Amino acid sequence: MSGPLTLSDRAQALQPSLTLAIAARAKQLRAEGQDICSLSAGEPDFDTPAFIRQAASAALESGQTRYGPVAGEPALREAIAAKLSLENRVPTEAAGVLVTNGGKQALYNLFQVLLGPGDAVLLPSPYWLSYPEIARLAGASVQLIASTAADGFRLDPARLEAAITPASKLLVLNSPGNPTGMVLRRDELEAIAAVLRRHPQVAVVCDEIYEFLLAPGQEHHSFAAIAPDLADRTFIVNGFAKGWAMTGWRIGWLAGPPSVVAAASALQSQSTSNVCSFAQFGALAAISGSRDCVQQMAQEFTRRRQLLVEGLQAMPQFTLLPPEGAFYAFPDVSATGLDSMSFCNRLLDQQGLAVVPGVAFGDDRCIRLSCAAGPDTLHDGLERLQRFLRSL
Ligand code: GLU
């Protein structure tokens, strides 16, 4: 007689992604006929530009349907290395690039090959909700470096240094940041580099997935360009989802020291193998093509970010630090007396508006709204929010 199946400790400890769960629930409620507005997942509502779709279709038609090299199509790895070298001023060879199933797998692979029990990840908070889970899946613990809206959600180098212990092995930088929209300035990155120079056991991974999405006057700097002397312990994670509106394609990359990238590739060879072969040719067209389509979408996100910020700032119960990049707003709603989960559950039940509770990102006073939706949806969402606040 067999006993009941039990899940591993790893699976039991895992929190599924709340951003994806809320977005899926909003879609399901809508499919059931309910009147739902979703400002939950950060997913551009644009179609992938036609030249990228055509390149993937042509690759499919021409028979690019077989296993490819695990680390990615050589031409795509070359093109990513060239992009990093020229656009981000981070000299990179193709051997230092791994093509992954979205930015998430790049993080997952890196954490798996660098971290284990006894190691700790330094994580500025608020944080994107998958970082701590991916760290724990690698057996590592998480050392949070707190910041609040009152600090501008900025990473204080003194607080970073105070958080470092002998167990600290990897610092996560995410700029432009999800959920706060904070963009690290050059002087801040220099100060972080100065801290890391004093702690040679700490590597850094820079998640640059929102690099093109910047509010007016903001500039994206790659940490790796500012601190080239730390190249042997600096990693970049990025992907096509946000800049090129390619969320469903699942194509990202990990770049960094080739020996670690090779280990991540070996891990990938025993898990998912190569990323979808013909999709990589779409990505190759995207990264080799003009940035006009990226800039057009980024400009539209800037208009929408402004619309969302103005709408939220008109709500006296909220305190909002205007986001400097990405496509989220992260207002403090604690003046309503509700914790973020109760706020979001009631908002969905009573007004059909789906947003993400800040507790999932490490700040229970805030909620996250995405402006990756069209202006009509944003207006609709803001009206629902107003009605909800009036009802409290
Ligand atoms: N990164 C996006 C978000 O935070 C997409 C969903 C996810 O993977 O978490 O909404």
mmCIF file of C-alpha atoms and ligand atoms in Angstrom:
data_model
loop_
_atom_site.group_PDB
_atom_site.id
_atom_site.type_symbol
_atom_site.label_atom_id
_atom_site.label_comp_id
_atom_site.label_asym_id
_atom_site.label_seq_id
_atom_site.Cartn_x
_atom_site.Cartn_y
_atom_site.Cartn_z
ATOM 1 C CA MET A 1 0.000 0.000 0.000
ATOM 2 C CA SER A 2 1.450 3.368 -0.922
ATOM 3 C CA GLY A 3 1.293 6.350 1.427
ATOM 4 C CA PRO A 4 0.087 9.848 0.524
ATOM 5 C CA LEU A 5 2.475 11.854 -1.636
ATOM 6 C CA THR A 6 4.385 14.489 0.266
ATOM 7 C CA LEU A 7 5.970 17.508 -1.315
ATOM 8 C CA SER A 8 9.622 18.334 -0.807
ATOM 9 C CA ASP A 9 10.539 20.917 1.836
ATOM 10 C CA ARG A 10 11.572 23.133 -1.072
ATOM 11 C CA ALA A 11 8.144 22.957 -2.682
ATOM 12 C CA GLN A 12 6.333 23.415 0.616
ATOM 13 C CA ALA A 13 8.310 26.563 1.408
ATOM 14 C CA LEU A 14 7.692 28.089 -2.030
ATOM 15 C CA GLN A 15 5.350 31.050 -2.523
ATOM 16 C CA PRO A 16 3.906 31.051 -6.057
ATOM 17 C CA SER A 17 4.290 34.333 -7.943
ATOM 18 C CA LEU A 18 1.502 36.638 -6.749
ATOM 19 C CA THR A 19 1.882 39.016 -9.698
ATOM 20 C CA LEU A 20 1.183 36.165 -12.113
ATOM 21 C CA ALA A 21 -1.570 34.719 -9.875
ATOM 22 C CA ILE A 22 -3.457 38.027 -9.623
ATOM 23 C CA ALA A 23 -3.178 38.671 -13.358
ATOM 24 C CA ALA A 24 -4.482 35.147 -14.056
ATOM 25 C CA ARG A 25 -7.362 35.617 -11.595
ATOM 26 C CA ALA A 26 -8.340 38.898 -13.249
ATOM 27 C CA LYS A 27 -8.387 37.158 -16.656
ATOM 28 C CA GLN A 28 -10.435 34.279 -15.279
ATOM 29 C CA LEU A 29 -13.032 36.549 -13.633
ATOM 30 C CA ARG A 30 -13.339 38.470 -16.905
ATOM 31 C CA ALA A 31 -13.784 35.216 -18.836
ATOM 32 C CA GLU A 32 -16.598 34.345 -16.400
ATOM 33 C CA GLY A 33 -18.345 37.534 -17.462
ATOM 34 C CA GLN A 34 -17.384 39.849 -14.596
ATOM 35 C CA ASP A 35 -16.529 43.488 -15.226
ATOM 36 C CA ILE A 36 -12.830 43.507 -14.294
ATOM 37 C CA CYS A 37 -10.094 46.086 -14.775
ATOM 38 C CA SER A 38 -6.540 44.853 -14.250
ATOM 39 C CA LEU A 39 -3.549 47.020 -13.383
ATOM 40 C CA SER A 40 -1.725 44.039 -11.936
ATOM 41 C CA ALA A 41 1.027 42.312 -13.935
ATOM 42 C CA GLY A 42 3.672 44.389 -15.615
ATOM 43 C CA GLU A 43 2.943 43.302 -19.151
ATOM 44 C CA PRO A 44 3.061 45.712 -22.105
ATOM 45 C CA ASP A 45 -0.268 45.696 -23.954
ATOM 46 C CA PHE A 46 1.476 46.303 -27.301
ATOM 47 C CA ASP A 47 1.889 43.561 -29.859
ATOM 48 C CA THR A 48 5.457 42.500 -30.537
ATOM 49 C CA PRO A 49 6.640 44.671 -33.480
ATOM 50 C CA ALA A 50 5.894 43.082 -36.865
ATOM 51 C CA PHE A 51 9.519 42.756 -38.062
ATOM 52 C CA ILE A 52 10.324 40.629 -35.008
ATOM 53 C CA ARG A 53 7.304 38.362 -35.512
ATOM 54 C CA GLN A 54 8.193 38.013 -39.191
ATOM 55 C CA ALA A 55 11.771 37.022 -38.405
ATOM 56 C CA ALA A 56 10.549 34.289 -36.036
ATOM 57 C CA SER A 57 7.984 33.067 -38.600
ATOM 58 C CA ALA A 58 10.624 32.962 -41.327
ATOM 59 C CA ALA A 59 12.937 30.955 -39.043
ATOM 60 C CA LEU A 60 10.108 28.543 -38.284
ATOM 61 C CA GLU A 61 9.254 28.148 -41.962
ATOM 62 C CA SER A 62 12.890 27.632 -42.895
ATOM 63 C CA GLY A 63 13.195 24.704 -40.506
ATOM 64 C CA GLN A 64 14.752 26.189 -37.358
ATOM 65 C CA THR A 65 12.866 23.603 -35.367
ATOM 66 C CA ARG A 66 15.554 21.383 -33.904
ATOM 67 C CA TYR A 67 17.724 21.390 -30.802
ATOM 68 C CA GLY A 68 20.172 24.247 -30.817
ATOM 69 C CA PRO A 69 23.207 25.000 -28.660
ATOM 70 C CA VAL A 70 22.130 25.093 -24.989
ATOM 71 C CA ALA A 71 23.670 28.527 -24.391
ATOM 72 C CA GLY A 72 21.799 30.066 -27.328
ATOM 73 C CA GLU A 73 22.121 30.625 -31.069
ATOM 74 C CA PRO A 74 25.704 31.837 -31.682
ATOM 75 C CA ALA A 75 24.459 34.853 -33.673
ATOM 76 C CA LEU A 76 22.130 35.882 -30.841
ATOM 77 C CA ARG A 77 24.848 35.538 -28.200
ATOM 78 C CA GLU A 78 27.125 37.667 -30.406
ATOM 79 C CA ALA A 79 24.403 40.288 -30.863
ATOM 80 C CA ILE A 80 23.709 40.455 -27.112
ATOM 81 C CA ALA A 81 27.450 40.787 -26.424
ATOM 82 C CA ALA A 82 27.624 43.607 -29.013
ATOM 83 C CA LYS A 83 24.601 45.354 -27.463
ATOM 84 C CA LEU A 84 26.175 45.223 -24.001
ATOM 85 C CA SER A 85 29.537 46.410 -25.321
ATOM 86 C CA LEU A 86 28.177 49.319 -27.385
ATOM 87 C CA GLU A 87 24.895 50.371 -25.749
ATOM 88 C CA ASN A 88 25.752 49.682 -22.108
ATOM 89 C CA ARG A 89 29.536 50.183 -22.392
ATOM 90 C CA VAL A 90 30.164 46.819 -20.761
ATOM 91 C CA PRO A 91 32.815 44.986 -22.855
ATOM 92 C CA THR A 92 31.355 41.514 -23.335
ATOM 93 C CA GLU A 93 32.299 38.403 -25.352
ATOM 94 C CA ALA A 94 29.707 35.932 -26.632
ATOM 95 C CA ALA A 95 31.215 33.331 -24.264
ATOM 96 C CA GLY A 96 30.001 35.495 -21.376
ATOM 97 C CA VAL A 97 26.355 35.388 -22.530
ATOM 98 C CA LEU A 98 23.714 32.723 -21.854
ATOM 99 C CA VAL A 99 20.318 32.945 -23.598
ATOM 100 C CA THR A 100 17.620 31.960 -21.105
ATOM 101 C CA ASN A 101 13.904 31.386 -20.877
ATOM 102 C CA GLY A 102 13.182 34.959 -19.772
ATOM 103 C CA GLY A 103 15.079 37.060 -17.269
ATOM 104 C CA LYS A 104 13.646 34.895 -14.518
ATOM 105 C CA GLN A 105 15.553 31.803 -15.667
ATOM 106 C CA ALA A 106 18.743 33.859 -15.919
ATOM 107 C CA LEU A 107 18.326 34.755 -12.233
ATOM 108 C CA TYR A 108 17.359 31.214 -11.333
ATOM 109 C CA ASN A 109 20.391 29.692 -13.061
ATOM 110 C CA LEU A 110 22.779 32.242 -11.591
ATOM 111 C CA PHE A 111 21.490 31.784 -8.035
ATOM 112 C CA GLN A 112 21.660 27.995 -8.426
ATOM 113 C CA VAL A 113 25.283 27.993 -9.526
ATOM 114 C CA LEU A 114 26.544 30.658 -7.119
ATOM 115 C CA LEU A 115 24.609 30.008 -3.915
ATOM 116 C CA GLY A 116 23.919 27.251 -1.457
ATOM 117 C CA PRO A 117 23.012 26.684 2.185
ATOM 118 C CA GLY A 118 24.901 29.087 4.433
ATOM 119 C CA ASP A 119 25.046 31.795 1.754
ATOM 120 C CA ALA A 120 22.968 34.951 1.844
ATOM 121 C CA VAL A 121 21.590 37.305 -0.798
ATOM 122 C CA LEU A 122 21.625 41.048 -0.072
ATOM 123 C CA LEU A 123 18.294 42.365 -1.256
ATOM 124 C CA PRO A 124 17.282 46.027 -1.213
ATOM 125 C CA SER A 125 13.646 46.305 -0.158
ATOM 126 C CA PRO A 126 11.018 46.839 -1.574
ATOM 127 C CA TYR A 127 11.999 44.166 -4.070
ATOM 128 C CA TRP A 128 10.484 42.291 -6.982
ATOM 129 C CA LEU A 129 8.792 39.332 -5.354
ATOM 130 C CA SER A 130 10.634 36.549 -7.199
ATOM 131 C CA TYR A 131 14.133 37.416 -5.908
ATOM 132 C CA PRO A 132 13.687 36.019 -2.374
ATOM 133 C CA GLU A 133 11.967 32.881 -3.643
ATOM 134 C CA ILE A 134 14.693 32.216 -6.226
ATOM 135 C CA ALA A 135 17.313 32.733 -3.476
ATOM 136 C CA ARG A 136 15.568 30.286 -1.154
ATOM 137 C CA LEU A 137 15.198 27.738 -3.969
ATOM 138 C CA ALA A 138 19.003 27.808 -4.126
ATOM 139 C CA GLY A 139 19.144 27.127 -0.369
ATOM 140 C CA ALA A 140 20.330 30.668 0.427
ATOM 141 C CA SER A 141 18.884 33.080 2.952
ATOM 142 C CA VAL A 142 17.919 36.701 2.300
ATOM 143 C CA GLN A 143 19.340 39.792 3.999
ATOM 144 C CA LEU A 144 16.977 42.689 3.413
ATOM 145 C CA ILE A 145 18.246 46.244 3.180
ATOM 146 C CA ALA A 146 15.219 48.299 4.082
ATOM 147 C CA SER A 147 14.168 51.574 2.517
ATOM 148 C CA THR A 148 10.891 53.429 2.759
ATOM 149 C CA ALA A 149 9.048 56.027 0.740
ATOM 150 C CA ALA A 150 10.488 58.594 3.194
ATOM 151 C CA ASP A 151 14.028 57.622 2.017
ATOM 152 C CA GLY A 152 12.836 57.839 -1.586
ATOM 153 C CA PHE A 153 13.139 54.033 -1.693
ATOM 154 C CA ARG A 154 16.836 54.592 -2.310
ATOM 155 C CA LEU A 155 19.592 52.143 -1.463
ATOM 156 C CA ASP A 156 21.685 53.676 1.293
ATOM 157 C CA PRO A 157 25.333 52.518 0.902
ATOM 158 C CA ALA A 158 25.873 52.734 4.692
ATOM 159 C CA ARG A 159 22.890 50.456 5.267
ATOM 160 C CA LEU A 160 24.180 48.104 2.574
ATOM 161 C CA GLU A 161 27.557 47.904 4.278
ATOM 162 C CA ALA A 162 25.962 47.355 7.678
ATOM 163 C CA ALA A 163 23.954 44.430 6.280
ATOM 164 C CA ILE A 164 27.010 42.582 4.921
ATOM 165 C CA THR A 165 28.158 39.544 6.909
ATOM 166 C CA PRO A 166 30.650 36.784 6.024
ATOM 167 C CA ALA A 167 27.664 34.837 4.600
ATOM 168 C CA SER A 168 26.746 37.600 2.121
ATOM 169 C CA LYS A 169 27.541 36.384 -1.361
ATOM 170 C CA LEU A 170 25.382 38.260 -3.860
ATOM 171 C CA LEU A 171 23.843 41.730 -3.992
ATOM 172 C CA VAL A 172 20.776 42.263 -6.207
ATOM 173 C CA LEU A 173 20.439 45.632 -7.931
ATOM 174 C CA ASN A 174 17.301 46.325 -9.943
ATOM 175 C CA SER A 175 17.286 49.650 -11.743
ATOM 176 C CA PRO A 176 14.874 50.923 -12.982
ATOM 177 C CA GLY A 177 13.219 49.099 -10.126
ATOM 178 C CA ASN A 178 10.084 47.055 -9.749
ATOM 179 C CA PRO A 179 7.856 47.941 -7.827
ATOM 180 C CA THR A 180 9.065 51.436 -6.841
ATOM 181 C CA GLY A 181 10.311 52.782 -10.190
ATOM 182 C CA MET A 182 13.485 54.033 -8.487
ATOM 183 C CA VAL A 183 16.435 54.589 -10.863
ATOM 184 C CA LEU A 184 19.947 54.365 -9.412
ATOM 185 C CA ARG A 185 22.016 57.429 -10.236
ATOM 186 C CA ARG A 186 25.653 57.262 -11.288
ATOM 187 C CA ASP A 187 26.898 58.621 -7.935
ATOM 188 C CA GLU A 188 24.835 56.021 -6.089
ATOM 189 C CA LEU A 189 26.272 53.215 -8.193
ATOM 190 C CA GLU A 190 29.780 54.568 -7.519
ATOM 191 C CA ALA A 191 29.069 54.536 -3.777
ATOM 192 C CA ILE A 192 27.780 50.942 -3.993
ATOM 193 C CA ALA A 193 30.916 49.942 -5.919
ATOM 194 C CA ALA A 194 33.069 51.514 -3.184
ATOM 195 C CA VAL A 195 31.295 49.337 -0.593
ATOM 196 C CA LEU A 196 31.744 46.186 -2.673
ATOM 197 C CA ARG A 197 35.464 46.862 -3.119
ATOM 198 C CA ARG A 198 35.779 46.506 0.652
ATOM 199 C CA HIS A 199 33.938 43.147 0.586
ATOM 200 C CA PRO A 200 35.536 40.947 -2.077
ATOM 201 C CA GLN A 201 33.287 37.947 -1.296
ATOM 202 C CA VAL A 202 30.157 39.819 -2.504
ATOM 203 C CA ALA A 203 29.188 39.514 -6.178
ATOM 204 C CA VAL A 204 26.463 41.664 -7.741
ATOM 205 C CA VAL A 205 23.678 40.922 -10.188
ATOM 206 C CA CYS A 206 22.081 43.852 -11.985
ATOM 207 C CA ASP A 207 18.584 43.239 -13.279
ATOM 208 C CA GLU A 208 18.238 45.766 -16.103
ATOM 209 C CA ILE A 209 14.999 44.515 -17.631
ATOM 210 C CA TYR A 210 13.419 48.024 -17.490
ATOM 211 C CA GLU A 211 16.474 49.830 -18.924
ATOM 212 C CA PHE A 212 14.543 51.563 -21.720
ATOM 213 C CA LEU A 213 11.599 52.652 -19.554
ATOM 214 C CA LEU A 214 12.659 55.939 -18.026
ATOM 215 C CA ALA A 215 10.782 59.062 -16.951
ATOM 216 C CA PRO A 216 11.945 62.321 -18.600
ATOM 217 C CA GLY A 217 15.355 63.413 -17.337
ATOM 218 C CA GLN A 218 16.328 59.959 -16.091
ATOM 219 C CA GLU A 219 19.287 57.998 -17.422
ATOM 220 C CA HIS A 220 20.065 54.295 -17.155
ATOM 221 C CA HIS A 221 23.579 53.377 -16.047
ATOM 222 C CA SER A 222 24.934 49.862 -16.021
ATOM 223 C CA PHE A 223 26.799 49.198 -12.790
ATOM 224 C CA ALA A 224 29.243 47.089 -14.810
ATOM 225 C CA ALA A 225 30.238 50.148 -16.878
ATOM 226 C CA ILE A 226 30.768 52.262 -13.776
ATOM 227 C CA ALA A 227 32.852 49.677 -11.916
ATOM 228 C CA PRO A 228 34.812 47.769 -14.613
ATOM 229 C CA ASP A 229 37.326 46.683 -11.965
ATOM 230 C CA LEU A 230 34.554 44.519 -10.450
ATOM 231 C CA ALA A 231 33.846 42.742 -13.769
ATOM 232 C CA ASP A 232 34.966 39.387 -12.371
ATOM 233 C CA ARG A 233 32.019 39.438 -9.927
ATOM 234 C CA THR A 234 29.383 41.448 -11.801
ATOM 235 C CA PHE A 235 26.436 39.878 -13.645
ATOM 236 C CA ILE A 236 23.767 41.426 -15.838
ATOM 237 C CA VAL A 237 20.290 40.006 -16.315
ATOM 238 C CA ASN A 238 18.065 41.431 -19.003
ATOM 239 C CA GLY A 239 15.561 40.299 -21.610
ATOM 240 C CA PHE A 240 13.192 41.184 -24.419
ATOM 241 C CA ALA A 241 9.885 41.150 -22.516
ATOM 242 C CA LYS A 242 9.590 44.755 -21.410
ATOM 243 C CA GLY A 243 11.553 46.760 -23.989
ATOM 244 C CA TRP A 244 10.297 44.941 -27.096
ATOM 245 C CA ALA A 245 6.856 43.813 -25.797
ATOM 246 C CA MET A 246 7.818 40.131 -25.931
ATOM 247 C CA THR A 247 6.588 38.822 -22.564
ATOM 248 C CA GLY A 248 5.204 35.550 -23.909
ATOM 249 C CA TRP A 249 8.307 34.729 -25.926
ATOM 250 C CA ARG A 250 10.336 34.057 -22.788
ATOM 251 C CA ILE A 251 13.744 35.207 -23.937
ATOM 252 C CA GLY A 252 16.261 36.775 -21.612
ATOM 253 C CA TRP A 253 19.951 36.590 -20.938
ATOM 254 C CA LEU A 254 22.603 36.308 -18.297
ATOM 255 C CA ALA A 255 25.937 38.032 -18.910
ATOM 256 C CA GLY A 256 29.038 37.883 -16.770
ATOM 257 C CA PRO A 257 32.274 36.002 -16.110
ATOM 258 C CA PRO A 258 32.413 33.171 -18.686
ATOM 259 C CA SER A 259 33.278 30.483 -16.117
ATOM 260 C CA VAL A 260 30.057 31.149 -14.176
ATOM 261 C CA VAL A 261 28.037 31.536 -17.389
ATOM 262 C CA ALA A 262 29.359 28.114 -18.480
ATOM 263 C CA ALA A 263 28.203 26.612 -15.170
ATOM 264 C CA ALA A 264 24.766 28.208 -15.653
ATOM 265 C CA SER A 265 24.677 26.766 -19.167
ATOM 266 C CA ALA A 266 25.523 23.295 -17.822
ATOM 267 C CA LEU A 267 22.639 23.652 -15.362
ATOM 268 C CA GLN A 268 20.346 24.694 -18.219
ATOM 269 C CA SER A 269 21.499 21.646 -20.223
ATOM 270 C CA GLN A 270 20.046 19.456 -17.471
ATOM 271 C CA SER A 271 16.820 21.413 -17.065
ATOM 272 C CA THR A 272 15.362 23.165 -20.107
ATOM 273 C CA SER A 273 18.074 22.960 -22.846
ATOM 274 C CA ASN A 274 18.022 25.680 -25.482
ATOM 275 C CA VAL A 275 15.402 28.420 -25.545
ATOM 276 C CA CYS A 276 12.779 27.899 -28.310
ATOM 277 C CA SER A 277 14.870 27.804 -31.483
ATOM 278 C CA PHE A 278 12.805 29.959 -33.862
ATOM 279 C CA ALA A 279 11.888 32.451 -31.140
ATOM 280 C CA GLN A 280 15.607 33.209 -30.779
ATOM 281 C CA PHE A 281 15.646 34.414 -34.408
ATOM 282 C CA GLY A 282 12.869 36.890 -33.570
ATOM 283 C CA ALA A 283 14.997 38.093 -30.663
ATOM 284 C CA LEU A 284 17.995 38.376 -32.979
ATOM 285 C CA ALA A 285 16.007 40.641 -35.308
ATOM 286 C CA ALA A 286 14.859 42.697 -32.313
ATOM 287 C CA ILE A 287 18.274 43.300 -30.813
ATOM 288 C CA SER A 288 19.981 43.880 -34.165
ATOM 289 C CA GLY A 289 17.262 46.262 -35.378
ATOM 290 C CA SER A 290 16.656 49.957 -34.842
ATOM 291 C CA ARG A 291 15.562 51.039 -31.350
ATOM 292 C CA ASP A 292 12.732 53.167 -32.836
ATOM 293 C CA CYS A 293 10.014 50.702 -31.825
ATOM 294 C CA VAL A 294 11.448 50.459 -28.313
ATOM 295 C CA GLN A 295 11.574 54.248 -27.985
ATOM 296 C CA GLN A 296 8.019 54.672 -29.286
ATOM 297 C CA MET A 297 6.661 52.246 -26.723
ATOM 298 C CA ALA A 298 8.801 53.812 -23.996
ATOM 299 C CA GLN A 299 7.373 57.242 -24.840
ATOM 300 C CA GLU A 300 3.856 55.885 -24.602
ATOM 301 C CA PHE A 301 4.685 54.389 -21.181
ATOM 302 C CA THR A 302 5.966 57.784 -20.098
ATOM 303 C CA ARG A 303 2.594 59.359 -20.991
ATOM 304 C CA ARG A 304 0.772 56.616 -19.117
ATOM 305 C CA ARG A 305 3.074 56.810 -16.096
ATOM 306 C CA GLN A 306 2.274 60.519 -15.935
ATOM 307 C CA LEU A 307 -1.451 59.842 -16.221
ATOM 308 C CA LEU A 308 -1.287 57.284 -13.400
ATOM 309 C CA VAL A 309 0.853 59.537 -11.192
ATOM 310 C CA GLU A 310 -1.489 62.522 -11.646
ATOM 311 C CA GLY A 311 -4.522 60.363 -10.900
ATOM 312 C CA LEU A 312 -2.981 58.922 -7.742
ATOM 313 C CA GLN A 313 -1.646 62.254 -6.526
ATOM 314 C CA ALA A 314 -5.206 63.596 -6.664
ATOM 315 C CA MET A 315 -6.203 61.021 -4.031
ATOM 316 C CA PRO A 316 -5.491 62.575 -0.619
ATOM 317 C CA GLN A 317 -5.462 59.201 1.147
ATOM 318 C CA PHE A 318 -2.369 58.205 -0.849
ATOM 319 C CA THR A 319 1.263 59.284 -0.660
ATOM 320 C CA LEU A 320 3.113 58.660 -3.892
ATOM 321 C CA LEU A 321 6.749 58.990 -4.745
ATOM 322 C CA PRO A 322 6.632 59.541 -8.535
ATOM 323 C CA PRO A 323 8.352 56.605 -10.264
ATOM 324 C CA GLU A 324 11.502 57.488 -12.217
ATOM 325 C CA GLY A 325 11.257 54.479 -14.506
ATOM 326 C CA ALA A 326 9.685 51.064 -15.205
ATOM 327 C CA PHE A 327 5.878 51.046 -15.464
ATOM 328 C CA TYR A 328 4.578 50.865 -11.931
ATOM 329 C CA ALA A 329 3.373 53.221 -9.241
ATOM 330 C CA PHE A 330 3.760 52.177 -5.609
ATOM 331 C CA PRO A 331 1.645 54.503 -3.458
ATOM 332 C CA ASP A 332 1.480 54.282 0.335
ATOM 333 C CA VAL A 333 -2.167 53.543 1.179
ATOM 334 C CA SER A 334 -1.702 53.062 4.931
ATOM 335 C CA ALA A 335 -3.722 56.219 5.696
ATOM 336 C CA THR A 336 -6.819 54.205 4.742
ATOM 337 C CA GLY A 337 -6.185 51.994 7.789
ATOM 338 C CA LEU A 338 -6.073 48.867 5.608
ATOM 339 C CA ASP A 339 -3.133 46.537 5.189
ATOM 340 C CA SER A 340 -2.151 46.013 1.566
ATOM 341 C CA MET A 341 -3.710 42.542 1.214
ATOM 342 C CA SER A 342 -7.093 43.638 2.653
ATOM 343 C CA PHE A 343 -6.970 46.747 0.481
ATOM 344 C CA CYS A 344 -6.387 44.746 -2.699
ATOM 345 C CA ASN A 345 -8.892 41.986 -1.889
ATOM 346 C CA ARG A 346 -11.632 44.504 -1.127
ATOM 347 C CA LEU A 347 -10.776 46.574 -4.185
ATOM 348 C CA LEU A 348 -11.144 43.512 -6.412
ATOM 349 C CA ASP A 349 -14.341 42.273 -4.726
ATOM 350 C CA GLN A 350 -16.078 45.639 -4.566
ATOM 351 C CA GLN A 351 -14.851 47.474 -7.672
ATOM 352 C CA GLY A 352 -13.419 44.750 -9.884
ATOM 353 C CA LEU A 353 -9.981 46.398 -9.929
ATOM 354 C CA ALA A 354 -6.961 44.067 -9.706
ATOM 355 C CA VAL A 355 -3.718 45.515 -8.294
ATOM 356 C CA VAL A 356 -0.896 43.856 -6.325
ATOM 357 C CA PRO A 357 -0.492 44.176 -2.522
ATOM 358 C CA GLY A 358 2.804 45.723 -1.428
ATOM 359 C CA VAL A 359 3.318 43.013 1.181
ATOM 360 C CA ALA A 360 4.415 40.741 -1.674
ATOM 361 C CA PHE A 361 7.237 43.219 -2.400
ATOM 362 C CA GLY A 362 8.199 43.708 1.250
ATOM 363 C CA ASP A 363 6.135 46.834 2.064
ATOM 364 C CA ASP A 364 2.682 46.284 3.524
ATOM 365 C CA ARG A 365 1.833 50.005 3.463
ATOM 366 C CA CYS A 366 1.859 50.183 -0.324
ATOM 367 C CA ILE A 367 0.045 48.762 -3.332
ATOM 368 C CA ARG A 368 1.448 48.356 -6.843
ATOM 369 C CA LEU A 369 -0.398 49.543 -9.924
ATOM 370 C CA SER A 370 0.922 48.886 -13.412
ATOM 371 C CA CYS A 371 0.606 51.461 -16.177
ATOM 372 C CA ALA A 372 1.459 48.943 -18.873
ATOM 373 C CA ALA A 373 -2.271 49.076 -19.753
ATOM 374 C CA GLY A 374 -3.840 51.474 -22.283
ATOM 375 C CA PRO A 375 -5.127 54.953 -21.319
ATOM 376 C CA ASP A 376 -8.801 53.838 -21.277
ATOM 377 C CA THR A 377 -7.977 51.040 -18.856
ATOM 378 C CA LEU A 378 -5.955 53.452 -16.720
ATOM 379 C CA HIS A 379 -8.823 55.974 -16.565
ATOM 380 C CA ASP A 380 -11.237 53.157 -15.738
ATOM 381 C CA GLY A 381 -8.886 51.856 -13.005
ATOM 382 C CA LEU A 382 -8.465 55.301 -11.448
ATOM 383 C CA GLU A 383 -12.250 55.807 -11.381
ATOM 384 C CA ARG A 384 -12.748 52.452 -9.685
ATOM 385 C CA LEU A 385 -10.084 53.394 -7.144
ATOM 386 C CA GLN A 386 -11.831 56.731 -6.437
ATOM 387 C CA ARG A 387 -15.151 54.946 -5.914
ATOM 388 C CA PHE A 388 -13.480 52.470 -3.575
ATOM 389 C CA LEU A 389 -11.863 55.231 -1.506
ATOM 390 C CA ARG A 390 -15.201 57.067 -1.245
ATOM 391 C CA SER A 391 -16.815 53.861 0.032
ATOM 392 C CA LEU A 392 -14.352 53.419 2.912
HETATM 393 N N1 GLU B 1 7.762 41.165 -13.709
HETATM 394 C C1 GLU B 1 6.380 41.440 -13.993
HETATM 395 C C2 GLU B 1 5.646 41.896 -12.755
HETATM 396 O O1 GLU B 1 6.228 42.103 -11.733
HETATM 397 C C3 GLU B 1 5.738 40.256 -14.654
HETATM 398 C C4 GLU B 1 5.177 39.204 -13.770
HETATM 399 C C5 GLU B 1 6.211 38.451 -13.032
HETATM 400 O O2 GLU B 1 6.935 37.694 -13.644
HETATM 401 O O3 GLU B 1 6.287 38.700 -11.825
HETATM 402 O O4 GLU B 1 4.457 42.101 -12.828
#
